[in-house]
Amino acid sequence: MEGPGRTLILGVETSCDETAAALVTEEGEIRSSVVSSQAELHARYGGVVPEVASRRHLELVTPVIREALAEADAGLQDVDRIAVTRGPGLIGALLVGLAAAKAVAWSRRLPLVPVDHLDGHVASLYLQPDPLDPPFLCLLASGGHTMLLDVRSHTERELLGSTLDDAAGEAFDKGARLLGLGYPGGREIDRLAREGDPSAYVFPVARVPGLDFSFSGLKTALLYAVRELDADELEARRSNLAASYQHAIVRALVERVREAAEQTGREQVAIVGGVAANSALRAALPDAAAAPLALCTDNAAMIASAARWIDAVPYPKYLALDAYASR
Ligand code: KG4
Ligand code: ZN
């Protein structure tokens, strides 16, 4: 059964529009991490089309797993267990990854580790070469979620606050759409904002009680600003609008992080998720720990990383496991 050669965790992630597979060691060293983004496929629709995503995952999941094995110079005989995202995310997309992971695990009689996507994002911080040790205060900001977590240990965390409406990444994506930028919009706004003046416009961010967030009003404010401009004016002011809009999102996130740090007394702060790739956010929180950019957006190395602290489901019990769209 478990020979000395079996030391790698194969991670599989298909919760949204990235088909990803990775091989990670027990110590958190990334041996390979392959991410095949479908962004271009969905760009013409201005967002992810769930059915299109599922079909594409189906085409890509096996080649991506093969590529991850090849890049690590490994075979399935080197794999100790399979880690896979079980949710939250697009249900059809999740099912493709889960079915693929089950099939690979079953064929080799390996155990399977179901991983929550959000635990995966947090576990991006536990990878080599600079793994972070809990406890820390964690801002998780992605396309689907925005939350503040008190991470007490590798297995214990408390939710301190979350968004009441749009996620921060969603605010970036919707703003980018209003500005006529491509999808996904966060990176586009980030790039354009470097040429703009963040104080050109004042976009108000709603202050909600506690440590929660609210971003839905922001896109409406941008909509009103954009509506007043004709095509030429929009062209001339696009970078200022992008910089000001980004500034409003970043300021709201940073304020909440500071308040949460004060309330919890946590000295170490970390940022994870796609929005943690934002250059203005990283600059505004210079002391915060953050994974390299490629590990902020969806990937499978973080899923394999998280699996190190989750009990594996033995063969063949996991065949009955289901995916979940939301928590
Ligand atoms: O974590 P992630 O890849 O997927 C989810 O779990 O949702 O996050 C994707 C989100 C998208 O909304 C995208 O626009 C945003 O992260 N994002 C960024 C940047 N790169 C990706 N937002 C702001 N600045 C960036 N550089
Ligand atoms: Zn994610």
mmCIF file of C-alpha atoms and ligand atoms in Angstrom:
data_model
loop_
_atom_site.group_PDB
_atom_site.id
_atom_site.type_symbol
_atom_site.label_atom_id
_atom_site.label_comp_id
_atom_site.label_asym_id
_atom_site.label_seq_id
_atom_site.Cartn_x
_atom_site.Cartn_y
_atom_site.Cartn_z
ATOM 1 C CA MET A 1 0.000 0.000 0.000
ATOM 2 C CA GLU A 2 1.832 3.108 1.215
ATOM 3 C CA GLY A 3 5.377 2.752 -0.043
ATOM 4 C CA PRO A 4 8.212 5.189 0.509
ATOM 5 C CA GLY A 5 7.605 6.606 -2.982
ATOM 6 C CA ARG A 6 4.132 7.887 -2.148
ATOM 7 C CA THR A 7 4.794 11.357 -0.851
ATOM 8 C CA LEU A 8 2.866 13.726 -3.097
ATOM 9 C CA ILE A 9 -0.586 15.255 -2.807
ATOM 10 C CA LEU A 10 -2.371 15.744 -6.113
ATOM 11 C CA GLY A 11 -4.689 18.767 -5.926
ATOM 12 C CA VAL A 12 -7.581 19.391 -8.317
ATOM 13 C CA GLU A 13 -9.564 22.651 -8.517
ATOM 14 C CA THR A 14 -12.509 23.413 -10.839
ATOM 15 C CA SER A 15 -14.831 25.614 -8.767
ATOM 16 C CA CYS A 16 -15.147 28.476 -11.255
ATOM 17 C CA ASP A 17 -13.419 29.181 -14.563
ATOM 18 C CA GLU A 18 -9.933 27.854 -13.818
ATOM 19 C CA THR A 19 -9.107 24.201 -14.444
ATOM 20 C CA ALA A 20 -6.151 23.489 -12.169
ATOM 21 C CA ALA A 21 -4.036 20.597 -10.930
ATOM 22 C CA ALA A 22 -0.929 20.629 -8.754
ATOM 23 C CA LEU A 23 1.482 18.366 -6.933
ATOM 24 C CA VAL A 24 2.553 19.432 -3.473
ATOM 25 C CA THR A 25 4.703 17.648 -0.889
ATOM 26 C CA GLU A 26 3.752 17.040 2.727
ATOM 27 C CA GLU A 27 6.090 19.914 3.636
ATOM 28 C CA GLY A 28 4.219 22.304 1.355
ATOM 29 C CA GLU A 29 6.713 22.411 -1.467
ATOM 30 C CA ILE A 30 5.064 22.972 -4.862
ATOM 31 C CA ARG A 31 6.378 20.421 -7.334
ATOM 32 C CA SER A 32 4.049 21.601 -10.094
ATOM 33 C CA SER A 33 1.043 23.872 -10.456
ATOM 34 C CA VAL A 34 -0.900 24.019 -13.710
ATOM 35 C CA VAL A 35 -3.729 26.515 -14.175
ATOM 36 C CA SER A 36 -5.692 26.627 -17.397
ATOM 37 C CA SER A 37 -7.830 29.748 -17.382
ATOM 38 C CA GLN A 38 -11.051 29.889 -19.339
ATOM 39 C CA ALA A 39 -11.216 33.683 -19.007
ATOM 40 C CA GLU A 40 -10.955 34.251 -22.749
ATOM 41 C CA LEU A 41 -13.774 31.829 -23.402
ATOM 42 C CA HIS A 42 -16.102 33.764 -21.086
ATOM 43 C CA ALA A 43 -14.836 37.272 -21.926
ATOM 44 C CA ARG A 44 -17.303 37.815 -24.749
ATOM 45 C CA TYR A 45 -20.184 37.224 -22.311
ATOM 46 C CA GLY A 46 -18.680 39.621 -19.750
ATOM 47 C CA GLY A 47 -18.680 36.945 -17.058
ATOM 48 C CA VAL A 48 -18.538 33.231 -16.404
ATOM 49 C CA VAL A 49 -21.268 31.181 -18.108
ATOM 50 C CA PRO A 50 -21.720 28.140 -15.841
ATOM 51 C CA GLU A 51 -22.659 25.618 -18.532
ATOM 52 C CA VAL A 52 -19.793 26.706 -20.756
ATOM 53 C CA ALA A 53 -17.436 26.422 -17.775
ATOM 54 C CA SER A 54 -18.533 22.837 -16.977
ATOM 55 C CA ARG A 55 -18.018 21.697 -20.548
ATOM 56 C CA ARG A 56 -14.580 23.253 -20.717
ATOM 57 C CA HIS A 57 -13.555 21.691 -17.375
ATOM 58 C CA LEU A 58 -14.592 18.347 -18.803
ATOM 59 C CA GLU A 59 -12.266 18.837 -21.775
ATOM 60 C CA LEU A 60 -9.366 20.158 -19.737
ATOM 61 C CA VAL A 61 -9.331 18.297 -16.435
ATOM 62 C CA THR A 62 -7.521 15.153 -17.617
ATOM 63 C CA PRO A 63 -4.883 16.965 -19.734
ATOM 64 C CA VAL A 64 -4.263 19.411 -16.871
ATOM 65 C CA ILE A 65 -3.759 16.564 -14.351
ATOM 66 C CA ARG A 66 -1.412 14.847 -16.834
ATOM 67 C CA GLU A 67 0.536 18.059 -17.292
ATOM 68 C CA ALA A 68 0.872 18.567 -13.529
ATOM 69 C CA LEU A 69 2.261 15.022 -13.180
ATOM 70 C CA ALA A 70 4.641 15.519 -16.114
ATOM 71 C CA GLU A 71 5.873 18.873 -14.832
ATOM 72 C CA ALA A 72 6.653 17.300 -11.452
ATOM 73 C CA ASP A 73 8.330 14.404 -13.219
ATOM 74 C CA ALA A 74 5.983 12.135 -11.284
ATOM 75 C CA GLY A 75 3.462 9.398 -11.912
ATOM 76 C CA LEU A 76 0.364 8.328 -10.013
ATOM 77 C CA GLN A 77 2.550 5.790 -8.188
ATOM 78 C CA ASP A 78 4.140 8.799 -6.415
ATOM 79 C CA VAL A 79 0.790 10.193 -5.261
ATOM 80 C CA ASP A 80 -0.265 9.528 -1.657
ATOM 81 C CA ARG A 81 -3.736 11.092 -1.814
ATOM 82 C CA ILE A 82 -5.940 13.272 -3.997
ATOM 83 C CA ALA A 83 -7.246 16.636 -2.775
ATOM 84 C CA VAL A 84 -10.195 18.220 -4.537
ATOM 85 C CA THR A 85 -12.375 21.292 -4.130
ATOM 86 C CA ARG A 86 -15.829 20.225 -3.044
ATOM 87 C CA GLY A 87 -17.363 23.714 -2.807
ATOM 88 C CA PRO A 88 -18.376 26.492 -2.754
ATOM 89 C CA GLY A 89 -18.555 27.410 -6.430
ATOM 90 C CA LEU A 90 -20.443 26.623 -9.616
ATOM 91 C CA ILE A 91 -22.057 23.255 -8.987
ATOM 92 C CA GLY A 92 -21.568 21.856 -12.497
ATOM 93 C CA ALA A 93 -17.945 22.973 -12.551
ATOM 94 C CA LEU A 94 -17.274 21.477 -9.115
ATOM 95 C CA LEU A 95 -18.829 18.149 -10.100
ATOM 96 C CA VAL A 96 -16.408 17.754 -13.010
ATOM 97 C CA GLY A 97 -13.359 18.146 -10.755
ATOM 98 C CA LEU A 98 -14.848 15.970 -8.040
ATOM 99 C CA ALA A 99 -15.728 13.186 -10.480
ATOM 100 C CA ALA A 100 -12.253 13.332 -12.036
ATOM 101 C CA ALA A 101 -10.574 13.242 -8.616
ATOM 102 C CA LYS A 102 -12.756 10.320 -7.487
ATOM 103 C CA ALA A 103 -11.940 8.407 -10.656
ATOM 104 C CA VAL A 104 -8.186 8.882 -10.290
ATOM 105 C CA ALA A 105 -8.280 8.054 -6.570
ATOM 106 C CA TRP A 106 -10.484 5.008 -7.130
ATOM 107 C CA SER A 107 -8.305 3.657 -9.932
ATOM 108 C CA ARG A 108 -5.252 3.659 -7.626
ATOM 109 C CA ARG A 109 -7.171 2.870 -4.432
ATOM 110 C CA LEU A 110 -5.994 6.134 -2.946
ATOM 111 C CA PRO A 111 -7.742 8.169 -0.249
ATOM 112 C CA LEU A 112 -9.475 11.409 -1.221
ATOM 113 C CA VAL A 113 -9.484 14.711 0.687
ATOM 114 C CA PRO A 114 -12.478 16.994 0.102
ATOM 115 C CA VAL A 115 -11.369 20.625 0.480
ATOM 116 C CA ASP A 116 -13.427 23.761 1.000
ATOM 117 C CA HIS A 117 -12.327 26.352 -1.558
ATOM 118 C CA LEU A 118 -12.029 29.044 1.119
ATOM 119 C CA ASP A 119 -9.762 26.864 3.278
ATOM 120 C CA GLY A 120 -7.752 26.465 0.091
ATOM 121 C CA HIS A 121 -7.283 30.213 -0.271
ATOM 122 C CA VAL A 122 -6.109 30.485 3.353
ATOM 123 C CA ALA A 123 -3.764 27.525 2.848
ATOM 124 C CA SER A 124 -2.068 29.352 -0.050
ATOM 125 C CA LEU A 125 -0.179 31.040 2.791
ATOM 126 C CA TYR A 126 1.150 27.725 4.124
ATOM 127 C CA LEU A 127 3.152 26.856 1.029
ATOM 128 C CA GLN A 128 6.952 27.010 0.683
ATOM 129 C CA PRO A 129 9.232 28.922 0.486
ATOM 130 C CA ASP A 130 7.761 31.329 3.081
ATOM 131 C CA PRO A 131 4.985 29.531 4.912
ATOM 132 C CA LEU A 132 3.065 31.677 7.383
ATOM 133 C CA ASP A 133 2.274 30.298 10.824
ATOM 134 C CA PRO A 134 -1.100 30.936 12.485
ATOM 135 C CA PRO A 135 -2.432 32.807 14.347
ATOM 136 C CA PHE A 136 -3.154 35.693 11.997
ATOM 137 C CA LEU A 137 -5.952 37.914 10.832
ATOM 138 C CA CYS A 138 -6.894 37.049 7.257
ATOM 139 C CA LEU A 139 -8.695 39.095 4.638
ATOM 140 C CA LEU A 140 -10.103 36.713 2.032
ATOM 141 C CA ALA A 141 -11.205 38.705 -1.000
ATOM 142 C CA SER A 142 -12.118 36.950 -4.232
ATOM 143 C CA GLY A 143 -14.697 37.044 -6.981
ATOM 144 C CA GLY A 144 -17.230 35.195 -4.854
ATOM 145 C CA HIS A 145 -16.303 36.047 -1.257
ATOM 146 C CA THR A 146 -15.092 38.827 0.956
ATOM 147 C CA MET A 147 -14.499 37.932 4.570
ATOM 148 C CA LEU A 148 -12.374 38.628 7.575
ATOM 149 C CA LEU A 149 -11.182 35.541 9.395
ATOM 150 C CA ASP A 150 -9.420 35.109 12.679
ATOM 151 C CA VAL A 151 -7.176 32.173 11.810
ATOM 152 C CA ARG A 152 -6.209 30.614 15.139
ATOM 153 C CA SER A 153 -4.515 27.490 13.898
ATOM 154 C CA HIS A 154 -4.259 25.410 10.742
ATOM 155 C CA THR A 155 -7.659 23.922 11.573
ATOM 156 C CA GLU A 156 -9.514 26.600 13.551
ATOM 157 C CA ARG A 157 -10.834 29.891 12.278
ATOM 158 C CA GLU A 158 -13.563 32.312 13.204
ATOM 159 C CA LEU A 159 -15.558 34.431 10.777
ATOM 160 C CA LEU A 160 -15.402 38.040 11.962
ATOM 161 C CA GLY A 161 -17.209 39.686 9.078
ATOM 162 C CA SER A 162 -18.223 39.224 5.476
ATOM 163 C CA THR A 163 -19.866 41.114 2.662
ATOM 164 C CA LEU A 164 -23.577 41.736 2.871
ATOM 165 C CA ASP A 165 -23.905 41.966 -0.917
ATOM 166 C CA ASP A 166 -21.209 41.990 -3.621
ATOM 167 C CA ALA A 167 -17.754 40.517 -3.119
ATOM 168 C CA ALA A 168 -14.768 42.837 -3.597
ATOM 169 C CA GLY A 169 -13.694 40.970 -6.738
ATOM 170 C CA GLU A 170 -17.239 41.198 -8.044
ATOM 171 C CA ALA A 171 -17.108 44.974 -7.478
ATOM 172 C CA PHE A 172 -13.896 45.063 -9.513
ATOM 173 C CA ASP A 173 -15.456 42.961 -12.276
ATOM 174 C CA LYS A 174 -18.677 44.981 -12.436
ATOM 175 C CA GLY A 175 -16.749 48.255 -12.371
ATOM 176 C CA ALA A 176 -14.525 47.056 -15.197
ATOM 177 C CA ARG A 177 -17.581 46.230 -17.230
ATOM 178 C CA LEU A 178 -19.009 49.741 -16.725
ATOM 179 C CA LEU A 179 -15.669 51.156 -17.836
ATOM 180 C CA GLY A 180 -15.663 49.008 -20.955
ATOM 181 C CA LEU A 181 -12.698 46.912 -19.820
ATOM 182 C CA GLY A 182 -12.306 43.193 -20.324
ATOM 183 C CA TYR A 183 -13.245 40.283 -18.106
ATOM 184 C CA PRO A 184 -11.982 39.426 -15.535
ATOM 185 C CA GLY A 185 -11.868 43.068 -14.590
ATOM 186 C CA GLY A 186 -9.742 43.234 -11.438
ATOM 187 C CA ARG A 187 -6.440 42.936 -13.198
ATOM 188 C CA GLU A 188 -7.561 45.388 -15.917
ATOM 189 C CA ILE A 189 -8.584 48.037 -13.381
ATOM 190 C CA ASP A 190 -5.341 47.439 -11.475
ATOM 191 C CA ARG A 191 -3.330 48.037 -14.659
ATOM 192 C CA LEU A 192 -5.286 51.094 -15.835
ATOM 193 C CA ALA A 193 -5.379 52.657 -12.354
ATOM 194 C CA ARG A 194 -1.597 53.046 -12.427
ATOM 195 C CA GLU A 195 -2.053 55.797 -15.032
ATOM 196 C CA GLY A 196 -4.885 57.526 -13.162
ATOM 197 C CA ASP A 197 -5.458 59.845 -10.232
ATOM 198 C CA PRO A 198 -7.116 58.027 -7.300
ATOM 199 C CA SER A 199 -8.459 61.310 -5.910
ATOM 200 C CA ALA A 200 -10.094 62.476 -9.153
ATOM 201 C CA TYR A 201 -13.474 61.100 -8.059
ATOM 202 C CA VAL A 202 -14.873 60.368 -4.636
ATOM 203 C CA PHE A 203 -16.808 57.109 -4.614
ATOM 204 C CA PRO A 204 -18.553 56.516 -1.302
ATOM 205 C CA VAL A 205 -18.455 53.070 0.255
ATOM 206 C CA ALA A 206 -21.308 52.249 2.613
ATOM 207 C CA ARG A 207 -20.266 51.815 6.232
ATOM 208 C CA VAL A 208 -22.139 48.892 7.712
ATOM 209 C CA PRO A 209 -22.061 47.935 11.385
ATOM 210 C CA GLY A 210 -19.554 45.474 12.818
ATOM 211 C CA LEU A 211 -16.850 44.077 10.603
ATOM 212 C CA ASP A 212 -19.010 43.430 7.551
ATOM 213 C CA PHE A 213 -18.590 44.920 4.083
ATOM 214 C CA SER A 214 -20.946 46.331 1.468
ATOM 215 C CA PHE A 215 -19.878 47.025 -2.102
ATOM 216 C CA SER A 216 -23.123 47.067 -4.075
ATOM 217 C CA GLY A 217 -23.592 50.842 -3.803
ATOM 218 C CA LEU A 218 -20.171 51.457 -5.268
ATOM 219 C CA LYS A 219 -20.940 50.178 -8.731
ATOM 220 C CA THR A 220 -24.075 52.351 -8.779
ATOM 221 C CA ALA A 221 -21.948 55.412 -7.962
ATOM 222 C CA LEU A 222 -19.620 54.509 -10.825
ATOM 223 C CA LEU A 223 -22.585 53.935 -13.112
ATOM 224 C CA TYR A 224 -23.858 57.476 -12.415
ATOM 225 C CA ALA A 225 -20.409 58.961 -13.032
ATOM 226 C CA VAL A 226 -20.019 57.055 -16.308
ATOM 227 C CA ARG A 227 -23.530 57.925 -17.479
ATOM 228 C CA GLU A 228 -22.726 61.623 -17.511
ATOM 229 C CA LEU A 229 -19.871 61.169 -19.952
ATOM 230 C CA ASP A 230 -19.975 60.790 -23.702
ATOM 231 C CA ALA A 231 -17.644 58.299 -25.384
ATOM 232 C CA ASP A 232 -14.726 60.741 -25.771
ATOM 233 C CA GLU A 233 -14.981 61.978 -22.207
ATOM 234 C CA LEU A 234 -15.101 58.431 -20.908
ATOM 235 C CA GLU A 235 -12.004 57.599 -22.901
ATOM 236 C CA ALA A 236 -10.184 60.615 -21.452
ATOM 237 C CA ARG A 237 -11.231 59.883 -17.862
ATOM 238 C CA ARG A 238 -11.174 56.108 -17.832
ATOM 239 C CA SER A 239 -7.888 55.816 -15.940
ATOM 240 C CA ASN A 240 -8.987 58.387 -13.338
ATOM 241 C CA LEU A 241 -12.279 56.548 -12.886
ATOM 242 C CA ALA A 242 -10.445 53.227 -12.549
ATOM 243 C CA ALA A 243 -7.956 54.642 -10.032
ATOM 244 C CA SER A 244 -10.684 56.306 -7.944
ATOM 245 C CA TYR A 245 -12.918 53.249 -8.014
ATOM 246 C CA GLN A 246 -10.060 50.961 -7.013
ATOM 247 C CA HIS A 247 -9.087 53.411 -4.287
ATOM 248 C CA ALA A 248 -12.603 53.218 -2.806
ATOM 249 C CA ILE A 249 -12.557 49.397 -2.702
ATOM 250 C CA VAL A 250 -9.057 49.241 -1.264
ATOM 251 C CA ARG A 251 -9.804 51.878 1.374
ATOM 252 C CA ALA A 252 -12.901 49.979 2.524
ATOM 253 C CA LEU A 253 -10.944 46.725 2.778
ATOM 254 C CA VAL A 254 -7.991 48.286 4.574
ATOM 255 C CA GLU A 255 -10.189 50.151 7.086
ATOM 256 C CA ARG A 256 -11.908 46.930 8.065
ATOM 257 C CA VAL A 257 -8.644 45.041 8.348
ATOM 258 C CA ARG A 258 -7.283 47.724 10.676
ATOM 259 C CA GLU A 259 -10.438 47.674 12.816
ATOM 260 C CA ALA A 260 -10.361 43.886 13.027
ATOM 261 C CA ALA A 261 -6.670 43.917 13.964
ATOM 262 C CA GLU A 262 -7.444 46.357 16.739
ATOM 263 C CA GLN A 263 -10.393 44.335 18.036
ATOM 264 C CA THR A 264 -8.630 40.989 17.985
ATOM 265 C CA GLY A 265 -5.191 42.216 18.960
ATOM 266 C CA ARG A 266 -3.706 40.123 16.157
ATOM 267 C CA GLU A 267 -0.393 41.507 15.024
ATOM 268 C CA GLN A 268 0.021 39.405 11.923
ATOM 269 C CA VAL A 269 -2.273 40.232 9.009
ATOM 270 C CA ALA A 270 -2.554 38.289 5.743
ATOM 271 C CA ILE A 271 -4.454 38.752 2.497
ATOM 272 C CA VAL A 272 -5.607 35.928 0.195
ATOM 273 C CA GLY A 273 -7.865 35.422 -2.826
ATOM 274 C CA GLY A 274 -7.817 36.982 -6.286
ATOM 275 C CA VAL A 275 -8.137 40.550 -4.982
ATOM 276 C CA ALA A 276 -4.986 40.011 -2.881
ATOM 277 C CA ALA A 277 -3.172 40.235 -6.231
ATOM 278 C CA ASN A 278 -4.191 43.913 -6.430
ATOM 279 C CA SER A 279 -1.132 46.148 -6.370
ATOM 280 C CA ALA A 280 -2.860 49.035 -4.563
ATOM 281 C CA LEU A 281 -4.143 46.724 -1.817
ATOM 282 C CA ARG A 282 -0.695 45.171 -1.388
ATOM 283 C CA ALA A 283 0.846 48.656 -1.221
ATOM 284 C CA ALA A 284 -1.752 49.832 1.306
ATOM 285 C CA LEU A 285 -0.976 46.884 3.591
ATOM 286 C CA PRO A 286 2.819 46.663 3.277
ATOM 287 C CA ASP A 287 3.219 44.546 6.408
ATOM 288 C CA ALA A 288 0.540 42.024 5.439
ATOM 289 C CA ALA A 289 1.616 38.562 4.406
ATOM 290 C CA ALA A 290 0.483 37.625 0.909
ATOM 291 C CA ALA A 291 1.127 34.670 -1.336
ATOM 292 C CA PRO A 292 2.832 35.227 -4.703
ATOM 293 C CA LEU A 293 0.383 36.552 -7.328
ATOM 294 C CA ALA A 294 -0.112 33.195 -9.039
ATOM 295 C CA LEU A 295 -1.262 31.688 -5.736
ATOM 296 C CA CYS A 296 -3.765 34.493 -5.006
ATOM 297 C CA THR A 297 -6.065 33.655 -7.898
ATOM 298 C CA ASP A 298 -7.570 30.175 -8.111
ATOM 299 C CA ASN A 299 -5.066 27.327 -8.296
ATOM 300 C CA ALA A 300 -4.756 23.720 -7.144
ATOM 301 C CA ALA A 301 -1.549 24.070 -5.097
ATOM 302 C CA MET A 302 -3.570 25.816 -2.391
ATOM 303 C CA ILE A 303 -6.106 22.964 -2.421
ATOM 304 C CA ALA A 304 -3.358 20.354 -1.989
ATOM 305 C CA SER A 305 -1.843 22.557 0.723
ATOM 306 C CA ALA A 306 -5.108 22.705 2.682
ATOM 307 C CA ALA A 307 -5.468 18.923 2.456
ATOM 308 C CA ARG A 308 -2.474 18.538 4.766
ATOM 309 C CA TRP A 309 -4.711 19.452 7.710
ATOM 310 C CA ILE A 310 -7.914 17.678 6.649
ATOM 311 C CA ASP A 311 -8.767 14.013 7.280
ATOM 312 C CA ALA A 312 -8.709 11.929 4.122
ATOM 313 C CA VAL A 313 -11.764 9.843 3.233
ATOM 314 C CA PRO A 314 -10.607 6.238 2.709
ATOM 315 C CA TYR A 315 -11.119 4.232 -0.482
ATOM 316 C CA PRO A 316 -13.874 3.699 -1.638
ATOM 317 C CA LYS A 317 -16.075 5.660 0.797
ATOM 318 C CA TYR A 318 -15.606 8.938 -1.042
ATOM 319 C CA LEU A 319 -17.482 7.734 -4.098
ATOM 320 C CA ALA A 320 -20.651 8.936 -2.344
ATOM 321 C CA LEU A 321 -19.328 12.484 -1.751
ATOM 322 C CA ASP A 322 -21.292 15.351 -3.256
ATOM 323 C CA ALA A 323 -20.244 18.866 -4.191
ATOM 324 C CA TYR A 324 -21.879 21.940 -2.651
ATOM 325 C CA ALA A 325 -22.512 25.288 -4.343
ATOM 326 C CA SER A 326 -22.610 27.352 -1.153
ATOM 327 C CA ARG A 327 -21.718 26.772 2.471
HETATM 328 O O1 KG4 B 1 -9.824 33.842 -6.032
HETATM 329 P P1 KG4 B 1 -10.255 34.052 -7.417
HETATM 330 O O2 KG4 B 1 -9.313 33.682 -8.528
HETATM 331 O O3 KG4 B 1 -11.598 33.306 -7.727
HETATM 332 C C1 KG4 B 1 -12.642 33.204 -6.808
HETATM 333 O O4 KG4 B 1 -12.562 32.346 -5.911
HETATM 334 O O5 KG4 B 1 -13.567 34.028 -6.959
HETATM 335 O O6 KG4 B 1 -10.646 35.593 -7.541
HETATM 336 C C2 KG4 B 1 -11.048 36.148 -8.741
HETATM 337 C C3 KG4 B 1 -11.334 37.619 -8.528
HETATM 338 C C4 KG4 B 1 -11.962 38.278 -9.746
HETATM 339 O O7 KG4 B 1 -13.074 39.028 -9.325
HETATM 340 C C5 KG4 B 1 -10.858 39.175 -10.267
HETATM 341 O O8 KG4 B 1 -11.332 40.341 -10.910
HETATM 342 C C6 KG4 B 1 -10.106 39.504 -9.004
HETATM 343 O O9 KG4 B 1 -10.124 38.327 -8.258
HETATM 344 N N1 KG4 B 1 -8.722 39.929 -9.262
HETATM 345 C C7 KG4 B 1 -8.245 41.147 -8.988
HETATM 346 C C8 KG4 B 1 -6.911 41.183 -9.448
HETATM 347 N N2 KG4 B 1 -6.616 39.965 -9.976
HETATM 348 C C9 KG4 B 1 -7.736 39.220 -9.859
HETATM 349 N N3 KG4 B 1 -8.851 42.208 -8.402
HETATM 350 C C10 KG4 B 1 -8.113 43.325 -8.270
HETATM 351 N N4 KG4 B 1 -6.834 43.449 -8.686
HETATM 352 C C11 KG4 B 1 -6.193 42.412 -9.270
HETATM 353 N N5 KG4 B 1 -4.916 42.535 -9.673
HETATM 354 ZN ZN ZN B 2 -11.096 31.442 -5.330
#
